Every structure is written in structure tokens, then in C-alpha cells.
JSON list of C-alpha atoms in Angstrom, two decimals:
[
{"chain": "A", "resi": 1, "resn": "UNK", "atom": "CA", "xyz": [102.61, 79.02, 110.43]},
{"chain": "A", "resi": 2, "resn": "UNK", "atom": "CA", "xyz": [106.05, 79.24, 112.04]},
{"chain": "A", "resi": 3, "resn": "UNK", "atom": "CA", "xyz": [107.63, 76.08, 113.35]},
{"chain": "A", "resi": 4, "resn": "UNK", "atom": "CA", "xyz": [110.78, 75.19, 115.20]},
{"chain": "A", "resi": 5, "resn": "UNK", "atom": "CA", "xyz": [112.38, 71.86, 114.34]},
{"chain": "A", "resi": 6, "resn": "UNK", "atom": "CA", "xyz": [114.46, 70.37, 117.13]},
{"chain": "A", "resi": 7, "resn": "UNK", "atom": "CA", "xyz": [116.70, 67.78, 115.53]},
{"chain": "A", "resi": 8, "resn": "UNK", "atom": "CA", "xyz": [118.14, 64.88, 117.48]},
{"chain": "A", "resi": 9, "resn": "UNK", "atom": "CA", "xyz": [121.89, 64.24, 117.21]},
{"chain": "A", "resi": 10, "resn": "UNK", "atom": "CA", "xyz": [122.44, 66.28, 114.06]},
{"chain": "A", "resi": 11, "resn": "UNK", "atom": "CA", "xyz": [126.09, 67.01, 114.92]},
{"chain": "A", "resi": 12, "resn": "UNK", "atom": "CA", "xyz": [127.25, 64.10, 117.07]},
{"chain": "A", "resi": 13, "resn": "UNK", "atom": "CA", "xyz": [128.68, 60.64, 116.52]},
{"chain": "A", "resi": 14, "resn": "UNK", "atom": "CA", "xyz": [131.02, 61.68, 113.74]},
{"chain": "A", "resi": 15, "resn": "UNK", "atom": "CA", "xyz": [128.30, 63.43, 111.73]},
{"chain": "A", "resi": 16, "resn": "UNK", "atom": "CA", "xyz": [128.80, 67.10, 110.99]},
{"chain": "A", "resi": 17, "resn": "UNK", "atom": "CA", "xyz": [126.37, 69.37, 109.20]},
{"chain": "A", "resi": 18, "resn": "UNK", "atom": "CA", "xyz": [127.07, 73.06, 108.79]},
{"chain": "A", "resi": 19, "resn": "UNK", "atom": "CA", "xyz": [124.04, 75.16, 109.63]},
{"chain": "A", "resi": 20, "resn": "UNK", "atom": "CA", "xyz": [124.17, 76.92, 106.25]},
{"chain": "A", "resi": 21, "resn": "UNK", "atom": "CA", "xyz": [123.92, 73.48, 104.60]},
{"chain": "A", "resi": 22, "resn": "UNK", "atom": "CA", "xyz": [121.10, 72.47, 106.93]},
{"chain": "A", "resi": 23, "resn": "UNK", "atom": "CA", "xyz": [119.19, 75.63, 105.97]},
{"chain": "A", "resi": 24, "resn": "UNK", "atom": "CA", "xyz": [119.62, 74.75, 102.29]},
{"chain": "A", "resi": 25, "resn": "UNK", "atom": "CA", "xyz": [118.34, 71.25, 102.94]},
{"chain": "A", "resi": 26, "resn": "UNK", "atom": "CA", "xyz": [115.27, 72.67, 104.70]},
{"chain": "A", "resi": 27, "resn": "UNK", "atom": "CA", "xyz": [114.68, 75.08, 101.81]},
{"chain": "A", "resi": 28, "resn": "UNK", "atom": "CA", "xyz": [114.59, 72.05, 99.50]},
{"chain": "A", "resi": 29, "resn": "UNK", "atom": "CA", "xyz": [111.58, 70.77, 101.49]},
{"chain": "A", "resi": 30, "resn": "UNK", "atom": "CA", "xyz": [109.51, 73.70, 100.24]},
{"chain": "A", "resi": 31, "resn": "UNK", "atom": "CA", "xyz": [109.39, 75.55, 103.56]},
{"chain": "A", "resi": 32, "resn": "UNK", "atom": "CA", "xyz": [110.16, 79.27, 103.73]},
{"chain": "A", "resi": 33, "resn": "UNK", "atom": "CA", "xyz": [112.02, 81.83, 105.88]},
{"chain": "A", "resi": 34, "resn": "UNK", "atom": "CA", "xyz": [114.48, 79.22, 107.17]},
{"chain": "A", "resi": 35, "resn": "UNK", "atom": "CA", "xyz": [116.83, 80.21, 110.01]},
{"chain": "A", "resi": 36, "resn": "UNK", "atom": "CA", "xyz": [119.11, 77.99, 112.07]},
{"chain": "A", "resi": 37, "resn": "UNK", "atom": "CA", "xyz": [120.34, 78.52, 115.60]},
{"chain": "A", "resi": 38, "resn": "UNK", "atom": "CA", "xyz": [123.55, 76.98, 116.98]},
{"chain": "A", "resi": 39, "resn": "UNK", "atom": "CA", "xyz": [125.05, 73.68, 115.89]},
{"chain": "A", "resi": 40, "resn": "UNK", "atom": "CA", "xyz": [122.68, 71.46, 117.88]},
{"chain": "A", "resi": 41, "resn": "UNK", "atom": "CA", "xyz": [120.05, 71.42, 115.13]},
{"chain": "A", "resi": 42, "resn": "UNK", "atom": "CA", "xyz": [117.43, 74.06, 115.77]},
{"chain": "A", "resi": 43, "resn": "UNK", "atom": "CA", "xyz": [115.64, 75.25, 112.64]},
{"chain": "A", "resi": 44, "resn": "UNK", "atom": "CA", "xyz": [112.98, 77.94, 112.44]},
{"chain": "A", "resi": 45, "resn": "UNK", "atom": "CA", "xyz": [110.82, 77.98, 109.32]},
{"chain": "A", "resi": 46, "resn": "UNK", "atom": "CA", "xyz": [107.37, 78.67, 107.94]},
{"chain": "A", "resi": 47, "resn": "UNK", "atom": "CA", "xyz": [104.97, 76.21, 106.35]},
{"chain": "A", "resi": 48, "resn": "UNK", "atom": "CA", "xyz": [101.24, 75.69, 105.94]},
{"chain": "A", "resi": 49, "resn": "UNK", "atom": "CA", "xyz": [101.63, 71.90, 106.22]},
{"chain": "A", "resi": 50, "resn": "UNK", "atom": "CA", "xyz": [100.45, 69.93, 109.26]},
{"chain": "A", "resi": 51, "resn": "UNK", "atom": "CA", "xyz": [102.95, 68.78, 111.88]},
{"chain": "A", "resi": 52, "resn": "UNK", "atom": "CA", "xyz": [102.74, 65.05, 111.12]},
{"chain": "A", "resi": 53, "resn": "UNK", "atom": "CA", "xyz": [103.16, 65.60, 107.38]},
{"chain": "A", "resi": 54, "resn": "UNK", "atom": "CA", "xyz": [106.09, 67.97, 107.90]},
{"chain": "A", "resi": 55, "resn": "UNK", "atom": "CA", "xyz": [107.83, 65.70, 110.39]},
{"chain": "A", "resi": 56, "resn": "UNK", "atom": "CA", "xyz": [107.69, 62.77, 107.98]},
{"chain": "A", "resi": 57, "resn": "UNK", "atom": "CA", "xyz": [108.90, 64.92, 105.07]},
{"chain": "A", "resi": 58, "resn": "UNK", "atom": "CA", "xyz": [111.79, 66.36, 107.07]},
{"chain": "A", "resi": 59, "resn": "UNK", "atom": "CA", "xyz": [112.91, 63.02, 108.51]},
{"chain": "A", "resi": 60, "resn": "UNK", "atom": "CA", "xyz": [112.77, 61.32, 105.11]},
{"chain": "A", "resi": 61, "resn": "UNK", "atom": "CA", "xyz": [114.53, 64.26, 103.45]},
{"chain": "A", "resi": 62, "resn": "UNK", "atom": "CA", "xyz": [117.30, 64.38, 106.04]},
{"chain": "A", "resi": 63, "resn": "UNK", "atom": "CA", "xyz": [117.79, 60.61, 105.74]},
{"chain": "A", "resi": 64, "resn": "UNK", "atom": "CA", "xyz": [118.11, 60.97, 101.98]},
{"chain": "A", "resi": 65, "resn": "UNK", "atom": "CA", "xyz": [120.45, 63.98, 102.03]},
{"chain": "A", "resi": 66, "resn": "UNK", "atom": "CA", "xyz": [122.62, 63.02, 105.02]},
{"chain": "A", "resi": 67, "resn": "UNK", "atom": "CA", "xyz": [122.56, 59.20, 104.77]},
{"chain": "A", "resi": 68, "resn": "UNK", "atom": "CA", "xyz": [121.57, 58.81, 108.41]},
{"chain": "A", "resi": 69, "resn": "UNK", "atom": "CA", "xyz": [118.35, 59.15, 110.38]},
{"chain": "A", "resi": 70, "resn": "UNK", "atom": "CA", "xyz": [117.57, 62.34, 112.26]},
{"chain": "A", "resi": 71, "resn": "UNK", "atom": "CA", "xyz": [114.58, 62.28, 114.59]},
{"chain": "A", "resi": 72, "resn": "UNK", "atom": "CA", "xyz": [112.68, 65.55, 114.27]},
{"chain": "A", "resi": 73, "resn": "UNK", "atom": "CA", "xyz": [110.47, 67.21, 116.87]},
{"chain": "A", "resi": 74, "resn": "UNK", "atom": "CA", "xyz": [108.34, 70.09, 115.64]},
{"chain": "A", "resi": 75, "resn": "UNK", "atom": "CA", "xyz": [106.68, 72.73, 117.76]},
{"chain": "A", "resi": 76, "resn": "UNK", "atom": "CA", "xyz": [104.85, 75.84, 116.60]},
{"chain": "A", "resi": 77, "resn": "UNK", "atom": "CA", "xyz": [106.02, 79.21, 117.85]},
{"chain": "A", "resi": 78, "resn": "UNK", "atom": "CA", "xyz": [102.90, 79.34, 120.07]},
{"chain": "A", "resi": 79, "resn": "UNK", "atom": "CA", "xyz": [103.71, 75.92, 121.51]},
{"chain": "A", "resi": 80, "resn": "UNK", "atom": "CA", "xyz": [107.31, 76.96, 122.18]},
{"chain": "A", "resi": 81, "resn": "UNK", "atom": "CA", "xyz": [106.17, 80.07, 124.08]},
{"chain": "A", "resi": 82, "resn": "UNK", "atom": "CA", "xyz": [103.76, 77.95, 126.11]},
{"chain": "A", "resi": 83, "resn": "UNK", "atom": "CA", "xyz": [106.50, 75.40, 126.87]},
{"chain": "A", "resi": 84, "resn": "UNK", "atom": "CA", "xyz": [108.80, 78.14, 128.17]},
{"chain": "A", "resi": 85, "resn": "UNK", "atom": "CA", "xyz": [106.03, 79.73, 130.26]},
{"chain": "A", "resi": 86, "resn": "UNK", "atom": "CA", "xyz": [105.05, 76.35, 131.70]},
{"chain": "A", "resi": 87, "resn": "UNK", "atom": "CA", "xyz": [108.50, 75.84, 133.24]},
{"chain": "A", "resi": 88, "resn": "UNK", "atom": "CA", "xyz": [107.56, 74.59, 136.72]},
{"chain": "A", "resi": 89, "resn": "UNK", "atom": "CA", "xyz": [110.99, 75.39, 138.14]},
{"chain": "A", "resi": 90, "resn": "UNK", "atom": "CA", "xyz": [110.71, 79.16, 137.83]},
{"chain": "A", "resi": 91, "resn": "UNK", "atom": "CA", "xyz": [113.91, 81.14, 137.62]},
{"chain": "A", "resi": 92, "resn": "UNK", "atom": "CA", "xyz": [116.17, 78.38, 138.93]},
{"chain": "A", "resi": 93, "resn": "UNK", "atom": "CA", "xyz": [118.09, 78.73, 135.66]},
{"chain": "A", "resi": 94, "resn": "UNK", "atom": "CA", "xyz": [119.71, 81.91, 137.07]},
{"chain": "A", "resi": 95, "resn": "UNK", "atom": "CA", "xyz": [121.66, 79.77, 139.60]},
{"chain": "A", "resi": 96, "resn": "UNK", "atom": "CA", "xyz": [124.96, 78.67, 138.01]},
{"chain": "A", "resi": 97, "resn": "UNK", "atom": "CA", "xyz": [124.70, 75.18, 139.53]},
{"chain": "A", "resi": 98, "resn": "UNK", "atom": "CA", "xyz": [121.21, 74.64, 138.12]},
{"chain": "A", "resi": 99, "resn": "UNK", "atom": "CA", "xyz": [120.25, 73.90, 134.52]},
{"chain": "A", "resi": 100, "resn": "UNK", "atom": "CA", "xyz": [116.68, 73.52, 133.36]},
{"chain": "A", "resi": 101, "resn": "UNK", "atom": "CA", "xyz": [116.36, 71.05, 130.49]},
{"chain": "A", "resi": 102, "resn": "UNK", "atom": "CA", "xyz": [113.33, 70.41, 128.29]},
{"chain": "A", "resi": 103, "resn": "UNK", "atom": "CA", "xyz": [113.15, 67.03, 126.60]},
{"chain": "A", "resi": 104, "resn": "UNK", "atom": "CA", "xyz": [110.94, 66.82, 123.52]},
{"chain": "A", "resi": 105, "resn": "UNK", "atom": "CA", "xyz": [109.07, 63.63, 122.61]},
{"chain": "A", "resi": 106, "resn": "UNK", "atom": "CA", "xyz": [106.96, 62.86, 119.56]},
{"chain": "A", "resi": 107, "resn": "UNK", "atom": "CA", "xyz": [104.28, 61.19, 121.69]},
{"chain": "A", "resi": 108, "resn": "UNK", "atom": "CA", "xyz": [103.09, 61.89, 125.22]},
{"chain": "A", "resi": 109, "resn": "UNK", "atom": "CA", "xyz": [104.45, 59.33, 127.69]},
{"chain": "A", "resi": 110, "resn": "UNK", "atom": "CA", "xyz": [102.21, 56.43, 128.68]},
{"chain": "A", "resi": 111, "resn": "UNK", "atom": "CA", "xyz": [100.97, 55.82, 132.22]},
{"chain": "A", "resi": 112, "resn": "UNK", "atom": "CA", "xyz": [103.62, 53.10, 132.59]},
{"chain": "A", "resi": 113, "resn": "UNK", "atom": "CA", "xyz": [106.37, 55.50, 131.50]},
{"chain": "A", "resi": 114, "resn": "UNK", "atom": "CA", "xyz": [105.09, 58.18, 133.89]},
{"chain": "A", "resi": 115, "resn": "UNK", "atom": "CA", "xyz": [105.31, 55.65, 136.73]},
{"chain": "A", "resi": 116, "resn": "UNK", "atom": "CA", "xyz": [108.87, 54.76, 135.69]},
{"chain": "A", "resi": 117, "resn": "UNK", "atom": "CA", "xyz": [109.76, 58.47, 135.89]},
{"chain": "A", "resi": 118, "resn": "UNK", "atom": "CA", "xyz": [108.16, 58.78, 139.34]},
{"chain": "A", "resi": 119, "resn": "UNK", "atom": "CA", "xyz": [110.30, 55.84, 140.49]},
{"chain": "A", "resi": 120, "resn": "UNK", "atom": "CA", "xyz": [113.49, 57.42, 139.14]},
{"chain": "A", "resi": 121, "resn": "UNK", "atom": "CA", "xyz": [115.27, 58.79, 142.16]},
{"chain": "A", "resi": 122, "resn": "UNK", "atom": "CA", "xyz": [118.33, 60.87, 141.31]},
{"chain": "A", "resi": 123, "resn": "UNK", "atom": "CA", "xyz": [119.41, 63.27, 144.01]},
{"chain": "A", "resi": 124, "resn": "UNK", "atom": "CA", "xyz": [120.40, 66.04, 141.59]},
{"chain": "A", "resi": 125, "resn": "UNK", "atom": "CA", "xyz": [117.30, 65.92, 139.36]},
{"chain": "A", "resi": 126, "resn": "UNK", "atom": "CA", "xyz": [113.66, 66.92, 139.67]},
{"chain": "A", "resi": 127, "resn": "UNK", "atom": "CA", "xyz": [111.16, 66.19, 136.90]},
{"chain": "A", "resi": 128, "resn": "UNK", "atom": "CA", "xyz": [107.86, 67.47, 135.62]},
{"chain": "A", "resi": 129, "resn": "UNK", "atom": "CA", "xyz": [105.95, 66.04, 132.65]},
{"chain": "A", "resi": 130, "resn": "UNK", "atom": "CA", "xyz": [103.66, 68.27, 130.62]},
{"chain": "A", "resi": 131, "resn": "UNK", "atom": "CA", "xyz": [102.23, 66.66, 127.48]},
{"chain": "A", "resi": 132, "resn": "UNK", "atom": "CA", "xyz": [105.07, 65.80, 125.10]},
{"chain": "A", "resi": 133, "resn": "UNK", "atom": "CA", "xyz": [107.70, 67.63, 127.14]},
{"chain": "A", "resi": 134, "resn": "UNK", "atom": "CA", "xyz": [109.71, 66.64, 130.18]},
{"chain": "A", "resi": 135, "resn": "UNK", "atom": "CA", "xyz": [111.16, 69.42, 132.32]},
{"chain": "A", "resi": 136, "resn": "UNK", "atom": "CA", "xyz": [114.24, 68.49, 134.30]},
{"chain": "A", "resi": 137, "resn": "UNK", "atom": "CA", "xyz": [115.83, 70.64, 136.98]},
{"chain": "A", "resi": 138, "resn": "UNK", "atom": "CA", "xyz": [119.43, 69.44, 137.09]},
{"chain": "A", "resi": 139, "resn": "UNK", "atom": "CA", "xyz": [121.84, 70.48, 139.84]},
{"chain": "A", "resi": 140, "resn": "UNK", "atom": "CA", "xyz": [125.52, 69.94, 139.07]},
{"chain": "A", "resi": 141, "resn": "UNK", "atom": "CA", "xyz": [127.29, 67.93, 141.76]},
{"chain": "A", "resi": 142, "resn": "UNK", "atom": "CA", "xyz": [130.76, 66.47, 141.21]},
{"chain": "A", "resi": 143, "resn": "UNK", "atom": "CA", "xyz": [129.91, 63.50, 143.47]},
{"chain": "A", "resi": 144, "resn": "UNK", "atom": "CA", "xyz": [127.08, 62.27, 141.23]},
{"chain": "A", "resi": 145, "resn": "UNK", "atom": "CA", "xyz": [128.26, 59.70, 138.70]},
{"chain": "A", "resi": 146, "resn": "UNK", "atom": "CA", "xyz": [125.11, 59.59, 136.54]},
{"chain": "A", "resi": 147, "resn": "UNK", "atom": "CA", "xyz": [124.34, 63.12, 135.30]},
{"chain": "A", "resi": 148, "resn": "UNK", "atom": "CA", "xyz": [121.26, 63.98, 133.29]},
{"chain": "A", "resi": 149, "resn": "UNK", "atom": "CA", "xyz": [121.34, 62.74, 129.68]},
{"chain": "A", "resi": 150, "resn": "UNK", "atom": "CA", "xyz": [119.01, 62.57, 126.73]},
{"chain": "A", "resi": 151, "resn": "UNK", "atom": "CA", "xyz": [119.83, 58.88, 126.17]},
{"chain": "A", "resi": 152, "resn": "UNK", "atom": "CA", "xyz": [118.73, 58.08, 129.72]},
{"chain": "A", "resi": 153, "resn": "UNK", "atom": "CA", "xyz": [115.34, 59.65, 128.99]},
{"chain": "A", "resi": 154, "resn": "UNK", "atom": "CA", "xyz": [115.03, 57.79, 125.67]},
{"chain": "A", "resi": 155, "resn": "UNK", "atom": "CA", "xyz": [115.61, 54.49, 127.46]},
{"chain": "A", "resi": 156, "resn": "UNK", "atom": "CA", "xyz": [113.15, 55.35, 130.21]},
{"chain": "A", "resi": 157, "resn": "UNK", "atom": "CA", "xyz": [110.42, 56.53, 127.82]},
{"chain": "A", "resi": 158, "resn": "UNK", "atom": "CA", "xyz": [111.17, 53.97, 125.08]},
{"chain": "A", "resi": 159, "resn": "UNK", "atom": "CA", "xyz": [111.08, 56.57, 122.31]},
{"chain": "A", "resi": 160, "resn": "UNK", "atom": "CA", "xyz": [113.40, 58.99, 120.57]},
{"chain": "A", "resi": 161, "resn": "UNK", "atom": "CA", "xyz": [113.81, 62.37, 122.22]},
{"chain": "A", "resi": 162, "resn": "UNK", "atom": "CA", "xyz": [115.92, 65.48, 122.03]},
{"chain": "A", "resi": 163, "resn": "UNK", "atom": "CA", "xyz": [116.80, 67.87, 124.83]},
{"chain": "A", "resi": 164, "resn": "UNK", "atom": "CA", "xyz": [117.57, 71.60, 125.00]},
{"chain": "A", "resi": 165, "resn": "UNK", "atom": "CA", "xyz": [118.30, 73.83, 127.95]},
{"chain": "A", "resi": 166, "resn": "UNK", "atom": "CA", "xyz": [115.83, 76.57, 128.68]},
{"chain": "A", "resi": 167, "resn": "UNK", "atom": "CA", "xyz": [118.36, 79.29, 127.85]},
{"chain": "A", "resi": 168, "resn": "UNK", "atom": "CA", "xyz": [118.56, 77.98, 124.28]},
{"chain": "A", "resi": 169, "resn": "UNK", "atom": "CA", "xyz": [114.76, 77.86, 124.04]},
{"chain": "A", "resi": 170, "resn": "UNK", "atom": "CA", "xyz": [114.47, 81.45, 125.26]},
{"chain": "A", "resi": 171, "resn": "UNK", "atom": "CA", "xyz": [116.98, 82.57, 122.62]},
{"chain": "A", "resi": 172, "resn": "UNK", "atom": "CA", "xyz": [115.02, 80.76, 119.91]},
{"chain": "A", "resi": 173, "resn": "UNK", "atom": "CA", "xyz": [111.82, 82.38, 121.18]},
{"chain": "A", "resi": 174, "resn": "UNK", "atom": "CA", "xyz": [113.47, 85.83, 120.93]},
{"chain": "A", "resi": 175, "resn": "UNK", "atom": "CA", "xyz": [114.36, 85.04, 117.28]},
{"chain": "A", "resi": 176, "resn": "UNK", "atom": "CA", "xyz": [110.65, 84.47, 116.65]},
{"chain": "A", "resi": 177, "resn": "UNK", "atom": "CA", "xyz": [109.64, 87.87, 118.05]}
]
């Protein structure tokens, strides 16, 4: 089965990992056909292991090899295609002032967290939850002081998360074709 690992904060906060080194680390986990895409920590690979088992193995392995924790969010290639197709904001990503972000969570948000999202009123953002993913339509506006951020979503949902724009996800999907 082909998976995509979306790694949280792999190359921020003073930590730097070259993608060739990251691919070698993933190879050491016993997965095959490893490919990386851009410096933000996107790794495509194949494995017959289950998601929960793989996530634990990858997180523990990265902690051991890098000496810091890296939250890992796995999706199968089928799940990734479904996530892209489920984008509720259509082709808004073709407008230069609009960016569509997808935030990945390990667990689906609770009813309380969904209510907190519904109560979040930011003029430049629209949201849509679908399972373990949050879609955000973000409109750039120089007057807004609080732009979209992954850390804001982590605080709101009280769990680790990582975010990619839909353009990146589409490029990863094309690598899987």
C-alpha cells in the first residue's frame, strides 16, 4: 500500500533535515519506494503495515534519529485523492488572493472542538471539517493581523496537526500517478 507521511515541523525551529537524509531514515524503517517532496516533510512510501503501527514506528524512529519529536500524519494514496476531491471550496485556489489549506489531524475533532470552530469568526477564513481534515479557505488581506496558522488550529483542536496548501497536495498526488 502507498502512503504519504505529512510531517509536522520537520524543518522549522532551528531543525534542518535534508530530504535525501529523510529518505534514508524512512528506508531504515523497512518501508520501500521512498520519495520526498519539498522541504516541508512530505514522504511517499510503500508498506504493508497498518497506519497506527506505521505512525508509531515513524514517530519513534524520527525521535531517535533526529533527537526531537516529529508528529506524523499518514494518509493512503486513495485517502489523499479523496481529500483533494472533497475540497468544498472548488477552484478558489486559482485566485491569487485565495489559498486553500488542508490541516491534518490524527483524530477526528470532538463535538466540543467542532463548536469552537463554528464560533471562530475570522473575516478572511472559511472552514469545513471532513473527518480528520480541516479545509480552510484563506483570503490574504493586509489589514488582518491574525492570518491563518497551523498553531492556531492546534490550540483550537487541542491536538497536533500539520497543514499543507492544496497545490502541494495536488503535486504529491501527481507523483503517485
